[in-house]
Amino acid sequence: MRKVKIKIANNAYNDMLNLLKFHDNYSCFRLYYEDGCCKSSKVQLMLDVPKPTDICNKIEDLTICYDGELSEKVEEVIVYLNKGNYLIKPTLKSLPGFQKDCSKSCGGCKNSCGSH
């Protein structure tokens, strides 16, 4: 599996390190793919521990892990911190049969997101 390119803003990086220090039962952050509305991030972030099948990126003192599904569907992830919230900006891969952008047949929102 090819690694996902991960960029983290300095303020997000420092905040993530502090969270890991505070929650000593976790040792990494996990990025995971979540199918849904075209207006949603598609990539979520949570505290976790590495699993044997994970792909992990080490960014200085911070470990970010994810599974093969994220690696197959996402090219790059940028993590920002804004007003105490993490903002995740993924760049999705263009794959056959994989919908990257919003359309009338958006697979997770059933036209309820207001973007159609």
GROMACS .gro file of C-alpha atoms in nm:
model
  116
    1MET     CA    1   0.000   0.000   0.000
    2ARG     CA    2   0.114   0.350  -0.081
    3LYS     CA    3   0.131   0.594   0.208
    4VAL     CA    4  -0.107   0.888   0.220
    5LYS     CA    5   0.064   1.228   0.221
    6ILE     CA    6  -0.025   1.393   0.553
    7LYS     CA    7   0.030   1.761   0.636
    8ILE     CA    8  -0.045   1.907   0.978
    9ALA     CA    9  -0.059   2.277   1.065
   10ASN     CA   10   0.176   2.374   1.350
   11ASN     CA   11  -0.104   2.465   1.592
   12ALA     CA   12  -0.284   2.135   1.516
   13TYR     CA   13   0.040   1.940   1.562
   14ASN     CA   14   0.105   2.093   1.906
   15ASP     CA   15  -0.256   2.037   2.013
   16MET     CA   16  -0.248   1.673   1.898
   17LEU     CA   17   0.073   1.608   2.095
   18ASN     CA   18  -0.086   1.760   2.406
   19LEU     CA   19  -0.394   1.539   2.365
   20LEU     CA   20  -0.176   1.228   2.346
   21LYS     CA   21   0.011   1.334   2.661
   22PHE     CA   22  -0.320   1.385   2.843
   23HIS     CA   23  -0.472   1.054   2.723
   24ASP     CA   24  -0.192   0.809   2.800
   25ASN     CA   25  -0.399   0.504   2.697
   26TYR     CA   26  -0.366   0.617   2.332
   27SER     CA   27  -0.046   0.634   2.131
   28CYS     CA   28  -0.152   0.764   1.790
   29PHE     CA   29  -0.417   0.943   1.591
   30ARG     CA   30  -0.622   0.745   1.341
   31LEU     CA   31  -0.747   0.879   1.011
   32TYR     CA   32  -1.034   0.679   0.866
   33TYR     CA   33  -1.245   0.700   0.555
   34GLU     CA   34  -1.617   0.753   0.606
   35ASP     CA   35  -1.845   0.736   0.304
   36GLY     CA   36  -2.126   0.985   0.303
   37CYS     CA   37  -2.256   1.310   0.170
   38CYS     CA   38  -2.045   1.497  -0.082
   39LYS     CA   39  -2.039   1.795   0.158
   40SER     CA   40  -1.882   1.589   0.438
   41SER     CA   41  -1.509   1.559   0.496
   42LYS     CA   42  -1.497   1.185   0.411
   43VAL     CA   43  -1.196   1.155   0.643
   44GLN     CA   44  -1.233   1.153   1.020
   45LEU     CA   45  -0.974   1.175   1.299
   46MET     CA   46  -0.967   1.002   1.637
   47LEU     CA   47  -0.731   0.895   1.915
   48ASP     CA   48  -0.633   0.527   1.894
   49VAL     CA   49  -0.360   0.266   1.922
   50PRO     CA   50  -0.187   0.116   1.617
   51LYS     CA   51  -0.319  -0.214   1.483
   52PRO     CA   52  -0.095  -0.478   1.319
   53THR     CA   53  -0.248  -0.414   0.974
   54ASP     CA   54  -0.218  -0.034   0.993
   55ILE     CA   55  -0.011   0.192   0.776
   56CYS     CA   56   0.151   0.453   1.001
   57ASN     CA   57   0.317   0.783   0.918
   58LYS     CA   58   0.556   0.934   1.170
   59ILE     CA   59   0.553   1.315   1.165
   60GLU     CA   60   0.826   1.418   1.408
   61ASP     CA   61   0.690   1.297   1.747
   62LEU     CA   62   0.338   1.224   1.621
   63THR     CA   63   0.216   0.893   1.478
   64ILE     CA   64  -0.080   0.894   1.238
   65CYS     CA   65  -0.225   0.553   1.144
   66TYR     CA   66  -0.484   0.446   0.887
   67ASP     CA   67  -0.602   0.136   0.707
   68GLY     CA   68  -0.582   0.025   0.346
   69GLU     CA   69  -0.921   0.174   0.255
   70LEU     CA   70  -0.798   0.526   0.330
   71SER     CA   71  -0.479   0.458   0.134
   72GLU     CA   72  -0.681   0.336  -0.166
   73LYS     CA   73  -0.919   0.634  -0.176
   74VAL     CA   74  -0.723   0.932  -0.043
   75GLU     CA   75  -0.415   1.095  -0.192
   76GLU     CA   76  -0.346   1.360   0.074
   77VAL     CA   77  -0.485   1.484   0.406
   78ILE     CA   78  -0.426   1.826   0.560
   79VAL     CA   79  -0.516   1.877   0.928
   80TYR     CA   80  -0.584   2.228   1.059
   81LEU     CA   81  -0.691   2.356   1.400
   82ASN     CA   82  -0.950   2.634   1.398
   83LYS     CA   83  -1.121   2.763   1.714
   84GLY     CA   84  -1.046   2.439   1.898
   85ASN     CA   85  -1.174   2.211   1.621
   86TYR     CA   86  -0.973   1.993   1.386
   87LEU     CA   87  -1.053   2.057   1.022
   88ILE     CA   88  -0.961   1.775   0.787
   89LYS     CA   89  -0.914   1.850   0.419
   90PRO     CA   90  -0.872   1.534   0.211
   91THR     CA   91  -0.771   1.514  -0.153
   92LEU     CA   92  -0.948   1.209  -0.293
   93LYS     CA   93  -0.802   0.990  -0.567
   94SER     CA   94  -0.970   0.962  -0.904
   95LEU     CA   95  -1.057   0.593  -0.938
   96PRO     CA   96  -1.295   0.411  -1.174
   97GLY     CA   97  -1.636   0.377  -1.010
   98PHE     CA   98  -1.539   0.604  -0.720
   99GLN     CA   99  -1.727   0.933  -0.702
  100LYS     CA  100  -1.491   1.212  -0.609
  101ASP     CA  101  -1.719   1.512  -0.652
  102CYS     CA  102  -2.082   1.591  -0.585
  103SER     CA  103  -2.346   1.504  -0.842
  104LYS     CA  104  -2.717   1.430  -0.857
  105SER     CA  105  -2.643   1.070  -0.766
  106CYS     CA  106  -2.431   1.155  -0.462
  107GLY     CA  107  -2.408   0.827  -0.268
  108GLY     CA  108  -2.469   0.909   0.096
  109CYS     CA  109  -2.694   1.207   0.127
  110LYS     CA  110  -3.001   1.108  -0.080
  111ASN     CA  111  -3.034   1.475  -0.188
  112SER     CA  112  -3.071   1.592   0.173
  113CYS     CA  113  -2.749   1.794   0.184
  114GLY     CA  114  -2.889   2.082  -0.020
  115SER     CA  115  -2.614   2.070  -0.281
  116HIS     CA  116  -2.824   1.923  -0.563
   0.00000   0.00000   0.00000
